[in-house]
């Protein structure tokens, strides 16, 4: 084999020149690549200079190109004699839109990748050529673009009525019990492939543009025979009234109401298309108006019925609610029967407090009961009866707390309370709701002997002889309150009853033994003070006793549980002043 030195001088010079040229090209290419970052200088996309851009700056520029291209106005219309009636805008049978509206998108990531690839190809000659062109001229890169398939399809659906007329599958029209056939008709629809191609080309071209798209006749999927068969079904449907019954009434739907609510639907199954009738739920409800409300019933909660010292559950009753969709389907079904009569179906409305809920509370027997006495026929008795009626029948679930103030609310005349004597700062005053502390005391003792946990209570400041010492409570708004926790595993049913001279509160639940109570002797007595008030109307030396004073004292009461545990209740009663009036104190 001949060595390099054996070659003719001219050949050696040629080889040396080629090698030097390659080396120089490599050096130049390396210099270009090091010196130039981002898109090569002079690179344009749709006339926009993106030279030197990289990363987000380049992608932002491409999005602006997309916005500019897609924003140009584009008018679309069917071609020639196929044009339809007046369109939504512009010329007859046309739609004015834009590429953006039709879903025009530039693949920003892929296009940016192509731009940045220029001058960086694996082929060094192609890369060097790009660098040289960018140095002395312009590199043009076309964007990768298309219509977003979902948005383009949505645009077609929105504008279908302007550019196409879909084939009419046929149907029927109702007027009372009369049925009129409407036979199938062919339609004209746009060539969607041509539309997409022309719209994309027009969007790529700068400025406004108009495109015309060919249409083709579309045959209906049904025949006249299908409509004739549908007419027979429609005539049967409105051949007479439909009667739907409930225990509390009858709903009669006339042929006219049935027809007004009926529509034709096209059903496609296994490459077969057929016509059918459906009664529309909304249309049926509109036709029936308020008549359905007379057949609806409210659910009734389960309650408790007392029998001596035991408790029975009175079952809940489900309510009934008219269900338009169910009834619409039922009308079609019942209309096919010979007697055209059926039981009205609807939604069952469950009670808020069901039989199951009531039984789960395990309220089976009397837990505690307490009665206090009072004089007859005083205004305070009215208030005692009002609050007793409010609380009667209350159910307190296991783990639930009960506040008398929260449950009863403000004592106002609007709520049935009247003015009656009450104690304020040791004196008797008149206030609306006065006297209800007697109910609070009775309620307190039902809690006490039921063995439940007191959350809040306050005894009277002064001892009142009609109440048991140390086992009584007062109540006012917003405080003091009487509240307790049902800390048992069974619910509590509260029963209140009264006579003209007594009030009784009874708790029913699940007995866990009997509560006992021990009351100690009063101690730490304090004598009443004497207060004098001036009354100039009295004679000299005359004295009138306005209020007789009473002693204060301390007392302790012990609640004894079946387990042997004890709970102490300490009460300190203040002394009440003797109040007298004299002409001069």
PDB file of N, CA, C and O in Angstrom, residues 304 409 445:
ATOM      1  N   UNK A 304     -93.946   8.184  71.660  1.00  0.00           N
ATOM      2  CA  UNK A 304     -94.035   7.265  72.792  1.00  0.00           C
ATOM      3  C   UNK A 304     -95.410   7.402  73.434  1.00  0.00           C
ATOM      4  O   UNK A 304     -95.923   8.510  73.602  1.00  0.00           O
ATOM      5  N   UNK A 409     -86.515  29.097  75.387  1.00  0.00           N
ATOM      6  CA  UNK A 409     -86.332  30.396  74.753  1.00  0.00           C
ATOM      7  C   UNK A 409     -86.859  31.528  75.620  1.00  0.00           C
ATOM      8  O   UNK A 409     -87.213  31.339  76.794  1.00  0.00           O
ATOM      9  N   UNK A 445     -85.928  17.968  90.436  1.00  0.00           N
ATOM     10  CA  UNK A 445     -86.077  16.750  91.225  1.00  0.00           C
ATOM     11  C   UNK A 445     -86.256  15.510  90.355  1.00  0.00           C
ATOM     12  O   UNK A 445     -85.847  14.408  90.738  1.00  0.00           O
TER      13      UNK A 445
END
